[in-house]
């Protein structure tokens, strides 16, 4: 008898998330659907608003990565008003953005991912949480994690007005500069962040890479998808978070597209399914071929591993070393192992910390020249940044007074919606055989989507160690056969 | 050891910023975990329904609920939490007033769907596919929840004991509220747990506010640079300070940006937007029809600004040109 497994909620992506897994008569997984059962309609309710308010409105799409929306929106306003911010303003924005990356990547790694690796994927559920991590790594290390996060968040608060829902981005620059006193203090934070980033990578090496079982898990077929990859790159094709061109490589690592943000509509299209409120972006030149991987499918991935795959390297020395080590260990580039995303995330955090330090050692960062006031008539603008969870696109059209007439947003987890469904399906197929559903399924299925760090798996969820899941198994008549619950 | 009090966190239509603010307690969050047992955390949106149903009345002392309400599923949850918990606190602007997602009450559901699935420049949807509440894909039955045609505040759905305002509420306010609840030192039911004064009264720029404010024309941040020290309104920038409650820590002002009103109406004020409108009217320096018109024309998007965070809680609640509820 065909069975249906519902995982609801996995919670929040512009709201909430739900996974439906269907078993065939043999009890094996036939199809999985990753559904997003919410839509808040930002593209519509922003119409009629003055465009300059968008950096203050769109962060409410996600309170975990508000800085990403704030920054994409602010860059979109530069383009809309055809204004080039002074160099110091760009550096201040990039400094804030790099700082945000450090704290955001760590909250994900330590609070959410680490329980699976430090405590163990099959450890008792009650221990598989942040408290379990603290118990194993000790209060000293836990204190350092809290410290790096606290210092970064305080820095963001000072620079951007608010750390959750920042306010400082304006067309042509920023509303507030950095004093020399602040620069000195921030530099201490940056130095600590660089030190901590190296430590975090060593911890990953000790705990994960020295454990054959974990390495096998990471490299196993159940967690592998050969897809296209997308990410922003700088002029040397190095990973870039704040600015650059969008580069796409195929599953063999060959560049198949590189485009300016303004051209995004020539390269990306969105597919609509009747069973989800989220749209499924794909590469326009390849086309929508369904939820399948490979070079012939338009499915592509974003987020840390995809960014590293889509680039030629890292722009800072320590991160470049770590980059080389990762690909040497994983057996070359591109790496298709979804779980290696955690490793890539730590390498990116090191890059972000190094970039913080570089920017804070640049005397121009305290310049008072932080704004170019727009004079052109606004019409259309595009702003693209790399959010921690992937490429983030804001596109606005206005009337001549800068009042919004049309808005198009493609958010980070949006790009990954198809791949997440595929990854969940594949992991479930690897776990569920003959209708046997183990508790381990709950966590391994979770691990498949958690690697993407989709918004619904954000760090705040994990504080008391709970990433709860409810799996209900129904028969084809809708009768509840079994219920498995994991409290985290 | 005496049993620790239990608290619940739950979220509806929200962004997760309210949860982040709890994590931003940093080291202090360990103290919170020591002081209370968290019986339900925001991520557990539809989860542990049976556990919550099994709670003895009063077993969980307080439910902190964030997010606006727009799904029947959310309604069921908050009603259950209300039944079980002696105290319910509306946490953050969305639960308190509807918040930024509440701006959707200015648009219809049809507009939202059409813009998202038909008119988007990147959507390729020749078959005009729309997400369906019930659909069948290759024989698989799939469901999506239905949405209310309007966004509601928490107290439009259940009775609320206290309100923690802000988008998000500052960590200091959260810590103070949790402390007051644990000690039982609470103000009268229905109180907003924030100072009983307007933002202007605590504004770091208040000394630069002239005796008599007057404005002949509004400026926009997009095309001008505000002075980092002066009263925004005195400079001609629309600032929601006069109509907004204090307690936010003046974070936006320190970032050199004007207030947008996330702490909601001032004490005693029914409606944040009409309060701001009356302020604007009294500030206008216009003695002819022409100058009055120029003043009015320079004010862009009054609805979306005056009610940036409070449209569902306002006297208007929603635009009336929409399809019937």
mmCIF file with all atom_site columns, N, CA, C and O in Angstrom, chain A residues 4 11-12 16 30 44 49 52-53 56 60 63 149-150 153 162 175 270 274 277 371 401 406 408 460 485, chain B residues 11 15 20 24 27 41 43 45 51 115 117 119 122 124 132 140-141 167 220-222 255 258 260 301:
data_model
loop_
_atom_site.group_PDB
_atom_site.id
_atom_site.type_symbol
_atom_site.label_atom_id
_atom_site.label_alt_id
_atom_site.label_comp_id
_atom_site.label_asym_id
_atom_site.label_entity_id
_atom_site.label_seq_id
_atom_site.pdbx_PDB_ins_code
_atom_site.Cartn_x
_atom_site.Cartn_y
_atom_site.Cartn_z
_atom_site.occupancy
_atom_site.B_iso_or_equiv
_atom_site.pdbx_formal_charge
_atom_site.auth_seq_id
_atom_site.auth_comp_id
_atom_site.auth_asym_id
_atom_site.auth_atom_id
_atom_site.pdbx_PDB_model_num
ATOM 1   N N  . UNK A 1 4   ? 2.506  7.717  2.672   1.00 0.00 ? 4   UNK A N  1
ATOM 2   C CA . UNK A 1 4   ? 2.867  9.114  2.513   1.00 0.00 ? 4   UNK A CA 1
ATOM 3   C C  . UNK A 1 4   ? 3.501  9.564  3.817   1.00 0.00 ? 4   UNK A C  1
ATOM 4   O O  . UNK A 1 4   ? 3.009  9.274  4.894   1.00 0.00 ? 4   UNK A O  1
ATOM 5   N N  . UNK A 1 11  ? 9.801  24.395 8.824   1.00 0.00 ? 11  UNK A N  1
ATOM 6   C CA . UNK A 1 11  ? 9.676  25.810 9.160   1.00 0.00 ? 11  UNK A CA 1
ATOM 7   C C  . UNK A 1 11  ? 10.515 26.822 8.393   1.00 0.00 ? 11  UNK A C  1
ATOM 8   O O  . UNK A 1 11  ? 11.683 26.634 8.170   1.00 0.00 ? 11  UNK A O  1
ATOM 9   N N  . UNK A 1 12  ? 9.885  27.823 8.097   1.00 0.00 ? 12  UNK A N  1
ATOM 10  C CA . UNK A 1 12  ? 10.327 29.106 7.573   1.00 0.00 ? 12  UNK A CA 1
ATOM 11  C C  . UNK A 1 12  ? 11.284 29.179 6.388   1.00 0.00 ? 12  UNK A C  1
ATOM 12  O O  . UNK A 1 12  ? 12.461 28.867 6.462   1.00 0.00 ? 12  UNK A O  1
ATOM 13  N N  . UNK A 1 16  ? 7.315  29.291 5.993   1.00 0.00 ? 16  UNK A N  1
ATOM 14  C CA . UNK A 1 16  ? 7.346  27.934 6.505   1.00 0.00 ? 16  UNK A CA 1
ATOM 15  C C  . UNK A 1 16  ? 7.738  26.931 5.428   1.00 0.00 ? 16  UNK A C  1
ATOM 16  O O  . UNK A 1 16  ? 7.712  27.218 4.253   1.00 0.00 ? 16  UNK A O  1
ATOM 17  N N  . UNK A 1 30  ? 9.511  7.134  -3.651  1.00 0.00 ? 30  UNK A N  1
ATOM 18  C CA . UNK A 1 30  ? 9.311  7.346  -5.062  1.00 0.00 ? 30  UNK A CA 1
ATOM 19  C C  . UNK A 1 30  ? 9.496  8.814  -5.435  1.00 0.00 ? 30  UNK A C  1
ATOM 20  O O  . UNK A 1 30  ? 10.086 9.154  -6.433  1.00 0.00 ? 30  UNK A O  1
ATOM 21  N N  . UNK A 1 44  ? 4.392  42.775 -4.058  1.00 0.00 ? 44  UNK A N  1
ATOM 22  C CA . UNK A 1 44  ? 3.173  43.529 -4.308  1.00 0.00 ? 44  UNK A CA 1
ATOM 23  C C  . UNK A 1 44  ? 2.955  44.640 -3.285  1.00 0.00 ? 44  UNK A C  1
ATOM 24  O O  . UNK A 1 44  ? 2.657  45.770 -3.640  1.00 0.00 ? 44  UNK A O  1
ATOM 25  N N  . UNK A 1 49  ? 5.325  52.433 -2.622  1.00 0.00 ? 49  UNK A N  1
ATOM 26  C CA . UNK A 1 49  ? 6.240  52.941 -1.578  1.00 0.00 ? 49  UNK A CA 1
ATOM 27  C C  . UNK A 1 49  ? 7.390  53.687 -2.263  1.00 0.00 ? 49  UNK A C  1
ATOM 28  O O  . UNK A 1 49  ? 7.792  53.323 -3.378  1.00 0.00 ? 49  UNK A O  1
ATOM 29  N N  . UNK A 1 52  ? 13.454 54.459 -1.802  1.00 0.00 ? 52  UNK A N  1
ATOM 30  C CA . UNK A 1 52  ? 14.516 54.566 -0.789  1.00 0.00 ? 52  UNK A CA 1
ATOM 31  C C  . UNK A 1 52  ? 14.124 53.903 0.529   1.00 0.00 ? 52  UNK A C  1
ATOM 32  O O  . UNK A 1 52  ? 14.960 53.700 1.401   1.00 0.00 ? 52  UNK A O  1
ATOM 33  N N  . UNK A 1 53  ? 12.841 53.568 0.679   1.00 0.00 ? 53  UNK A N  1
ATOM 34  C CA . UNK A 1 53  ? 12.416 52.864 1.896   1.00 0.00 ? 53  UNK A CA 1
ATOM 35  C C  . UNK A 1 53  ? 12.677 51.351 1.801   1.00 0.00 ? 53  UNK A C  1
ATOM 36  O O  . UNK A 1 53  ? 12.563 50.630 2.797   1.00 0.00 ? 53  UNK A O  1
ATOM 37  N N  . UNK A 1 56  ? 14.788 49.469 4.181   1.00 0.00 ? 56  UNK A N  1
ATOM 38  C CA . UNK A 1 56  ? 14.220 49.376 5.526   1.00 0.00 ? 56  UNK A CA 1
ATOM 39  C C  . UNK A 1 56  ? 13.007 48.456 5.562   1.00 0.00 ? 56  UNK A C  1
ATOM 40  O O  . UNK A 1 56  ? 12.528 48.108 6.636   1.00 0.00 ? 56  UNK A O  1
ATOM 41  N N  . UNK A 1 60  ? 12.703 42.652 6.353   1.00 0.00 ? 60  UNK A N  1
ATOM 42  C CA . UNK A 1 60  ? 11.672 41.854 7.043   1.00 0.00 ? 60  UNK A CA 1
ATOM 43  C C  . UNK A 1 60  ? 11.312 40.594 6.280   1.00 0.00 ? 60  UNK A C  1
ATOM 44  O O  . UNK A 1 60  ? 10.516 39.790 6.764   1.00 0.00 ? 60  UNK A O  1
ATOM 45  N N  . UNK A 1 63  ? 14.589 37.868 9.134   1.00 0.00 ? 63  UNK A N  1
ATOM 46  C CA . UNK A 1 63  ? 15.254 38.494 10.273  1.00 0.00 ? 63  UNK A CA 1
ATOM 47  C C  . UNK A 1 63  ? 16.581 37.846 10.613  1.00 0.00 ? 63  UNK A C  1
ATOM 48  O O  . UNK A 1 63  ? 17.300 38.314 11.492  1.00 0.00 ? 63  UNK A O  1
ATOM 49  N N  . UNK A 1 149 ? 30.597 36.239 17.979  1.00 0.00 ? 149 UNK A N  1
ATOM 50  C CA . UNK A 1 149 ? 29.283 36.651 17.524  1.00 0.00 ? 149 UNK A CA 1
ATOM 51  C C  . UNK A 1 149 ? 28.853 37.968 18.156  1.00 0.00 ? 149 UNK A C  1
ATOM 52  O O  . UNK A 1 149 ? 28.352 38.863 17.480  1.00 0.00 ? 149 UNK A O  1
ATOM 53  N N  . UNK A 1 150 ? 29.081 38.067 19.455  1.00 0.00 ? 150 UNK A N  1
ATOM 54  C CA . UNK A 1 150 ? 28.675 39.280 20.163  1.00 0.00 ? 150 UNK A CA 1
ATOM 55  C C  . UNK A 1 150 ? 29.430 40.497 19.618  1.00 0.00 ? 150 UNK A C  1
ATOM 56  O O  . UNK A 1 150 ? 28.844 41.529 19.344  1.00 0.00 ? 150 UNK A O  1
ATOM 57  N N  . UNK A 1 153 ? 28.217 41.397 16.152  1.00 0.00 ? 153 UNK A N  1
ATOM 58  C CA . UNK A 1 153 ? 26.866 41.966 16.173  1.00 0.00 ? 153 UNK A CA 1
ATOM 59  C C  . UNK A 1 153 ? 26.895 43.387 16.742  1.00 0.00 ? 153 UNK A C  1
ATOM 60  O O  . UNK A 1 153 ? 26.163 44.260 16.284  1.00 0.00 ? 153 UNK A O  1
ATOM 61  N N  . UNK A 1 162 ? 20.787 49.381 13.373  1.00 0.00 ? 162 UNK A N  1
ATOM 62  C CA . UNK A 1 162 ? 20.225 48.187 14.008  1.00 0.00 ? 162 UNK A CA 1
ATOM 63  C C  . UNK A 1 162 ? 20.880 46.966 13.391  1.00 0.00 ? 162 UNK A C  1
ATOM 64  O O  . UNK A 1 162 ? 21.097 46.931 12.186  1.00 0.00 ? 162 UNK A O  1
ATOM 65  N N  . UNK A 1 175 ? 24.425 56.206 5.545   1.00 0.00 ? 175 UNK A N  1
ATOM 66  C CA . UNK A 1 175 ? 23.966 57.348 6.344   1.00 0.00 ? 175 UNK A CA 1
ATOM 67  C C  . UNK A 1 175 ? 24.944 57.707 7.451   1.00 0.00 ? 175 UNK A C  1
ATOM 68  O O  . UNK A 1 175 ? 24.832 58.751 8.065   1.00 0.00 ? 175 UNK A O  1
ATOM 69  N N  . UNK A 1 270 ? 12.048 31.479 -13.812 1.00 0.00 ? 270 UNK A N  1
ATOM 70  C CA . UNK A 1 270 ? 11.438 30.776 -12.671 1.00 0.00 ? 270 UNK A CA 1
ATOM 71  C C  . UNK A 1 270 ? 10.285 29.910 -13.152 1.00 0.00 ? 270 UNK A C  1
ATOM 72  O O  . UNK A 1 270 ? 9.452  30.359 -13.941 1.00 0.00 ? 270 UNK A O  1
ATOM 73  N N  . UNK A 1 274 ? 2.127  23.858 -9.067  1.00 0.00 ? 274 UNK A N  1
ATOM 74  C CA . UNK A 1 274 ? 0.877  24.113 -8.347  1.00 0.00 ? 274 UNK A CA 1
ATOM 75  C C  . UNK A 1 274 ? 0.937  23.747 -6.861  1.00 0.00 ? 274 UNK A C  1
ATOM 76  O O  . UNK A 1 274 ? 0.060  24.122 -6.107  1.00 0.00 ? 274 UNK A O  1
ATOM 77  N N  . UNK A 1 277 ? 4.215  27.515 -2.958  1.00 0.00 ? 277 UNK A N  1
ATOM 78  C CA . UNK A 1 277 ? 4.160  28.952 -3.190  1.00 0.00 ? 277 UNK A CA 1
ATOM 79  C C  . UNK A 1 277 ? 5.506  29.491 -3.639  1.00 0.00 ? 277 UNK A C  1
ATOM 80  O O  . UNK A 1 277 ? 5.613  30.614 -4.099  1.00 0.00 ? 277 UNK A O  1
ATOM 81  N N  . UNK A 1 371 ? 28.863 59.745 0.846   1.00 0.00 ? 371 UNK A N  1
ATOM 82  C CA . UNK A 1 371 ? 27.591 59.836 0.128   1.00 0.00 ? 371 UNK A CA 1
ATOM 83  C C  . UNK A 1 371 ? 27.716 60.651 -1.141  1.00 0.00 ? 371 UNK A C  1
ATOM 84  O O  . UNK A 1 371 ? 28.282 61.744 -1.121  1.00 0.00 ? 371 UNK A O  1
ATOM 85  N N  . UNK A 1 401 ? 9.513  59.852 -9.942  1.00 0.00 ? 401 UNK A N  1
ATOM 86  C CA . UNK A 1 401 ? 9.702  60.330 -8.571  1.00 0.00 ? 401 UNK A CA 1
ATOM 87  C C  . UNK A 1 401 ? 10.272 59.257 -7.648  1.00 0.00 ? 401 UNK A C  1
ATOM 88  O O  . UNK A 1 401 ? 10.349 59.461 -6.438  1.00 0.00 ? 401 UNK A O  1
ATOM 89  N N  . UNK A 1 406 ? 7.070  48.400 -9.884  1.00 0.00 ? 406 UNK A N  1
ATOM 90  C CA . UNK A 1 406 ? 7.227  46.965 -10.106 1.00 0.00 ? 406 UNK A CA 1
ATOM 91  C C  . UNK A 1 406 ? 8.436  46.495 -9.311  1.00 0.00 ? 406 UNK A C  1
ATOM 92  O O  . UNK A 1 406 ? 9.432  47.212 -9.224  1.00 0.00 ? 406 UNK A O  1
ATOM 93  N N  . UNK A 1 408 ? 10.805 42.873 -8.443  1.00 0.00 ? 408 UNK A N  1
ATOM 94  C CA . UNK A 1 408 ? 11.074 41.444 -8.638  1.00 0.00 ? 408 UNK A CA 1
ATOM 95  C C  . UNK A 1 408 ? 12.201 41.027 -7.694  1.00 0.00 ? 408 UNK A C  1
ATOM 96  O O  . UNK A 1 408 ? 13.248 41.662 -7.646  1.00 0.00 ? 408 UNK A O  1
ATOM 97  N N  . UNK A 1 460 ? 18.633 30.677 15.028  1.00 0.00 ? 460 UNK A N  1
ATOM 98  C CA . UNK A 1 460 ? 17.771 30.981 16.172  1.00 0.00 ? 460 UNK A CA 1
ATOM 99  C C  . UNK A 1 460 ? 16.906 29.792 16.549  1.00 0.00 ? 460 UNK A C  1
ATOM 100 O O  . UNK A 1 460 ? 16.536 29.644 17.697  1.00 0.00 ? 460 UNK A O  1
ATOM 101 N N  . UNK A 1 485 ? 8.460  11.323 16.253  1.00 0.00 ? 485 UNK A N  1
ATOM 102 C CA . UNK A 1 485 ? 8.681  12.698 16.658  1.00 0.00 ? 485 UNK A CA 1
ATOM 103 C C  . UNK A 1 485 ? 10.081 12.836 17.185  1.00 0.00 ? 485 UNK A C  1
ATOM 104 O O  . UNK A 1 485 ? 10.592 11.970 17.874  1.00 0.00 ? 485 UNK A O  1
ATOM 105 N N  . UNK B 2 11  ? 5.713  31.342 16.846  1.00 0.00 ? 11  UNK B N  1
ATOM 106 C CA . UNK B 2 11  ? 5.658  32.388 15.825  1.00 0.00 ? 11  UNK B CA 1
ATOM 107 C C  . UNK B 2 11  ? 4.602  32.123 14.789  1.00 0.00 ? 11  UNK B C  1
ATOM 108 O O  . UNK B 2 11  ? 4.263  30.995 14.483  1.00 0.00 ? 11  UNK B O  1
ATOM 109 N N  . UNK B 2 15  ? 9.445  37.065 10.410  1.00 0.00 ? 15  UNK B N  1
ATOM 110 C CA . UNK B 2 15  ? 10.696 36.920 9.655   1.00 0.00 ? 15  UNK B CA 1
ATOM 111 C C  . UNK B 2 15  ? 11.772 36.191 10.425  1.00 0.00 ? 15  UNK B C  1
ATOM 112 O O  . UNK B 2 15  ? 12.802 35.833 9.861   1.00 0.00 ? 15  UNK B O  1
ATOM 113 N N  . UNK B 2 20  ? 15.944 36.022 16.684  1.00 0.00 ? 20  UNK B N  1
ATOM 114 C CA . UNK B 2 20  ? 17.345 36.470 16.723  1.00 0.00 ? 20  UNK B CA 1
ATOM 115 C C  . UNK B 2 20  ? 17.589 37.376 17.920  1.00 0.00 ? 20  UNK B C  1
ATOM 116 O O  . UNK B 2 20  ? 18.667 37.376 18.499  1.00 0.00 ? 20  UNK B O  1
ATOM 117 N N  . UNK B 2 24  ? 20.473 37.201 20.637  1.00 0.00 ? 24  UNK B N  1
ATOM 118 C CA . UNK B 2 24  ? 21.357 38.334 20.872  1.00 0.00 ? 24  UNK B CA 1
ATOM 119 C C  . UNK B 2 24  ? 21.514 38.690 22.349  1.00 0.00 ? 24  UNK B C  1
ATOM 120 O O  . UNK B 2 24  ? 22.191 39.658 22.688  1.00 0.00 ? 24  UNK B O  1
ATOM 121 N N  . UNK B 2 27  ? 25.767 35.919 26.097  1.00 0.00 ? 27  UNK B N  1
ATOM 122 C CA . UNK B 2 27  ? 26.051 35.130 27.304  1.00 0.00 ? 27  UNK B CA 1
ATOM 123 C C  . UNK B 2 27  ? 24.823 35.012 28.209  1.00 0.00 ? 27  UNK B C  1
ATOM 124 O O  . UNK B 2 27  ? 24.618 33.997 28.861  1.00 0.00 ? 27  UNK B O  1
ATOM 125 N N  . UNK B 2 41  ? 9.532  26.157 21.249  1.00 0.00 ? 41  UNK B N  1
ATOM 126 C CA . UNK B 2 41  ? 10.398 27.198 20.647  1.00 0.00 ? 41  UNK B CA 1
ATOM 127 C C  . UNK B 2 41  ? 9.824  27.555 19.292  1.00 0.00 ? 41  UNK B C  1
ATOM 128 O O  . UNK B 2 41  ? 9.158  26.754 18.653  1.00 0.00 ? 41  UNK B O  1
ATOM 129 N N  . UNK B 2 43  ? 10.604 27.528 16.253  1.00 0.00 ? 43  UNK B N  1
ATOM 130 C CA . UNK B 2 43  ? 10.699 26.645 15.108  1.00 0.00 ? 43  UNK B CA 1
ATOM 131 C C  . UNK B 2 43  ? 9.586  25.610 15.117  1.00 0.00 ? 43  UNK B C  1
ATOM 132 O O  . UNK B 2 43  ? 9.203  25.069 14.088  1.00 0.00 ? 43  UNK B O  1
ATOM 133 N N  . UNK B 2 45  ? 6.630  25.388 14.929  1.00 0.00 ? 45  UNK B N  1
ATOM 134 C CA . UNK B 2 45  ? 5.394  25.992 14.460  1.00 0.00 ? 45  UNK B CA 1
ATOM 135 C C  . UNK B 2 45  ? 4.180  25.068 14.528  1.00 0.00 ? 45  UNK B C  1
ATOM 136 O O  . UNK B 2 45  ? 3.233  25.357 15.211  1.00 0.00 ? 45  UNK B O  1
ATOM 137 N N  . UNK B 2 51  ? 1.676  17.627 22.459  1.00 0.00 ? 51  UNK B N  1
ATOM 138 C CA . UNK B 2 51  ? 2.330  17.995 23.720  1.00 0.00 ? 51  UNK B CA 1
ATOM 139 C C  . UNK B 2 51  ? 1.681  19.225 24.322  1.00 0.00 ? 51  UNK B C  1
ATOM 140 O O  . UNK B 2 51  ? 1.417  19.285 25.518  1.00 0.00 ? 51  UNK B O  1
ATOM 141 N N  . UNK B 2 115 ? 1.053  39.216 -9.443  1.00 0.00 ? 115 UNK B N  1
ATOM 142 C CA . UNK B 2 115 ? 2.408  39.770 -9.536  1.00 0.00 ? 115 UNK B CA 1
ATOM 143 C C  . UNK B 2 115 ? 3.464  38.691 -9.389  1.00 0.00 ? 115 UNK B C  1
ATOM 144 O O  . UNK B 2 115 ? 4.494  38.714 -10.040 1.00 0.00 ? 115 UNK B O  1
ATOM 145 N N  . UNK B 2 117 ? 3.142  35.249 -9.828  1.00 0.00 ? 117 UNK B N  1
ATOM 146 C CA . UNK B 2 117 ? 3.159  34.081 -10.720 1.00 0.00 ? 117 UNK B CA 1
ATOM 147 C C  . UNK B 2 117 ? 2.893  34.387 -12.194 1.00 0.00 ? 117 UNK B C  1
ATOM 148 O O  . UNK B 2 117 ? 3.135  33.551 -13.054 1.00 0.00 ? 117 UNK B O  1
ATOM 149 N N  . UNK B 2 119 ? 3.015  38.146 -13.601 1.00 0.00 ? 119 UNK B N  1
ATOM 150 C CA . UNK B 2 119 ? 3.630  39.378 -14.107 1.00 0.00 ? 119 UNK B CA 1
ATOM 151 C C  . UNK B 2 119 ? 5.126  39.467 -13.839 1.00 0.00 ? 119 UNK B C  1
ATOM 152 O O  . UNK B 2 119 ? 5.786  40.339 -14.366 1.00 0.00 ? 119 UNK B O  1
ATOM 153 N N  . UNK B 2 122 ? 10.715 37.347 -14.538 1.00 0.00 ? 122 UNK B N  1
ATOM 154 C CA . UNK B 2 122 ? 11.515 36.132 -14.688 1.00 0.00 ? 122 UNK B CA 1
ATOM 155 C C  . UNK B 2 122 ? 10.670 34.872 -14.697 1.00 0.00 ? 122 UNK B C  1
ATOM 156 O O  . UNK B 2 122 ? 11.158 33.797 -15.040 1.00 0.00 ? 122 UNK B O  1
ATOM 157 N N  . UNK B 2 124 ? 8.378  32.096 -15.953 1.00 0.00 ? 124 UNK B N  1
ATOM 158 C CA . UNK B 2 124 ? 7.995  31.539 -17.240 1.00 0.00 ? 124 UNK B CA 1
ATOM 159 C C  . UNK B 2 124 ? 6.835  30.597 -16.964 1.00 0.00 ? 124 UNK B C  1
ATOM 160 O O  . UNK B 2 124 ? 7.030  29.485 -16.502 1.00 0.00 ? 124 UNK B O  1
ATOM 161 N N  . UNK B 2 132 ? -2.047 25.738 -5.740  1.00 0.00 ? 132 UNK B N  1
ATOM 162 C CA . UNK B 2 132 ? -3.414 25.343 -5.386  1.00 0.00 ? 132 UNK B CA 1
ATOM 163 C C  . UNK B 2 132 ? -3.470 24.789 -3.966  1.00 0.00 ? 132 UNK B C  1
ATOM 164 O O  . UNK B 2 132 ? -2.525 24.153 -3.526  1.00 0.00 ? 132 UNK B O  1
ATOM 165 N N  . UNK B 2 140 ? -0.160 11.994 -6.796  1.00 0.00 ? 140 UNK B N  1
ATOM 166 C CA . UNK B 2 140 ? 0.123  12.365 -5.406  1.00 0.00 ? 140 UNK B CA 1
ATOM 167 C C  . UNK B 2 140 ? -0.732 13.565 -5.011  1.00 0.00 ? 140 UNK B C  1
ATOM 168 O O  . UNK B 2 140 ? -0.719 14.585 -5.685  1.00 0.00 ? 140 UNK B O  1
ATOM 169 N N  . UNK B 2 141 ? -1.418 13.426 -3.892  1.00 0.00 ? 141 UNK B N  1
ATOM 170 C CA . UNK B 2 141 ? -2.254 14.520 -3.388  1.00 0.00 ? 141 UNK B CA 1
ATOM 171 C C  . UNK B 2 141 ? -1.396 15.471 -2.567  1.00 0.00 ? 141 UNK B C  1
ATOM 172 O O  . UNK B 2 141 ? -0.736 15.043 -1.626  1.00 0.00 ? 141 UNK B O  1
ATOM 173 N N  . UNK B 2 167 ? 10.493 46.256 16.306  1.00 0.00 ? 167 UNK B N  1
ATOM 174 C CA . UNK B 2 167 ? 10.806 45.391 15.157  1.00 0.00 ? 167 UNK B CA 1
ATOM 175 C C  . UNK B 2 167 ? 12.312 45.327 14.971  1.00 0.00 ? 167 UNK B C  1
ATOM 176 O O  . UNK B 2 167 ? 12.868 46.043 14.180  1.00 0.00 ? 167 UNK B O  1
ATOM 177 N N  . UNK B 2 220 ? 13.427 64.237 0.899   1.00 0.00 ? 220 UNK B N  1
ATOM 178 C CA . UNK B 2 220 ? 13.569 62.771 0.923   1.00 0.00 ? 220 UNK B CA 1
ATOM 179 C C  . UNK B 2 220 ? 15.028 62.375 1.112   1.00 0.00 ? 220 UNK B C  1
ATOM 180 O O  . UNK B 2 220 ? 15.917 62.990 0.533   1.00 0.00 ? 220 UNK B O  1
ATOM 181 N N  . UNK B 2 221 ? 15.217 61.328 1.892   1.00 0.00 ? 221 UNK B N  1
ATOM 182 C CA . UNK B 2 221 ? 16.561 60.805 2.161   1.00 0.00 ? 221 UNK B CA 1
ATOM 183 C C  . UNK B 2 221 ? 17.261 60.420 0.854   1.00 0.00 ? 221 UNK B C  1
ATOM 184 O O  . UNK B 2 221 ? 18.471 60.507 0.734   1.00 0.00 ? 221 UNK B O  1
ATOM 185 N N  . UNK B 2 222 ? 16.458 60.003 -0.131  1.00 0.00 ? 222 UNK B N  1
ATOM 186 C CA . UNK B 2 222 ? 17.041 59.546 -1.395  1.00 0.00 ? 222 UNK B CA 1
ATOM 187 C C  . UNK B 2 222 ? 17.862 60.638 -2.065  1.00 0.00 ? 222 UNK B C  1
ATOM 188 O O  . UNK B 2 222 ? 18.874 60.362 -2.701  1.00 0.00 ? 222 UNK B O  1
ATOM 189 N N  . UNK B 2 255 ? 21.710 55.619 13.833  1.00 0.00 ? 255 UNK B N  1
ATOM 190 C CA . UNK B 2 255 ? 22.181 55.281 12.489  1.00 0.00 ? 255 UNK B CA 1
ATOM 191 C C  . UNK B 2 255 ? 21.949 56.416 11.500  1.00 0.00 ? 255 UNK B C  1
ATOM 192 O O  . UNK B 2 255 ? 22.097 56.226 10.306  1.00 0.00 ? 255 UNK B O  1
ATOM 193 N N  . UNK B 2 258 ? 15.642 58.547 10.111  1.00 0.00 ? 258 UNK B N  1
ATOM 194 C CA . UNK B 2 258 ? 14.450 58.891 10.886  1.00 0.00 ? 258 UNK B CA 1
ATOM 195 C C  . UNK B 2 258 ? 13.639 57.674 11.317  1.00 0.00 ? 258 UNK B C  1
ATOM 196 O O  . UNK B 2 258 ? 13.753 56.601 10.725  1.00 0.00 ? 258 UNK B O  1
ATOM 197 N N  . UNK B 2 260 ? 10.566 55.126 11.827  1.00 0.00 ? 260 UNK B N  1
ATOM 198 C CA . UNK B 2 260 ? 9.478  54.637 10.985  1.00 0.00 ? 260 UNK B CA 1
ATOM 199 C C  . UNK B 2 260 ? 8.336  54.035 11.806  1.00 0.00 ? 260 UNK B C  1
ATOM 200 O O  . UNK B 2 260 ? 7.398  53.475 11.265  1.00 0.00 ? 260 UNK B O  1
ATOM 201 N N  . UNK B 2 301 ? 3.717  58.773 -0.112  1.00 0.00 ? 301 UNK B N  1
ATOM 202 C CA . UNK B 2 301 ? 3.243  57.542 0.507   1.00 0.00 ? 301 UNK B CA 1
ATOM 203 C C  . UNK B 2 301 ? 2.865  57.676 1.985   1.00 0.00 ? 301 UNK B C  1
ATOM 204 O O  . UNK B 2 301 ? 3.426  57.004 2.834   1.00 0.00 ? 301 UNK B O  1
#
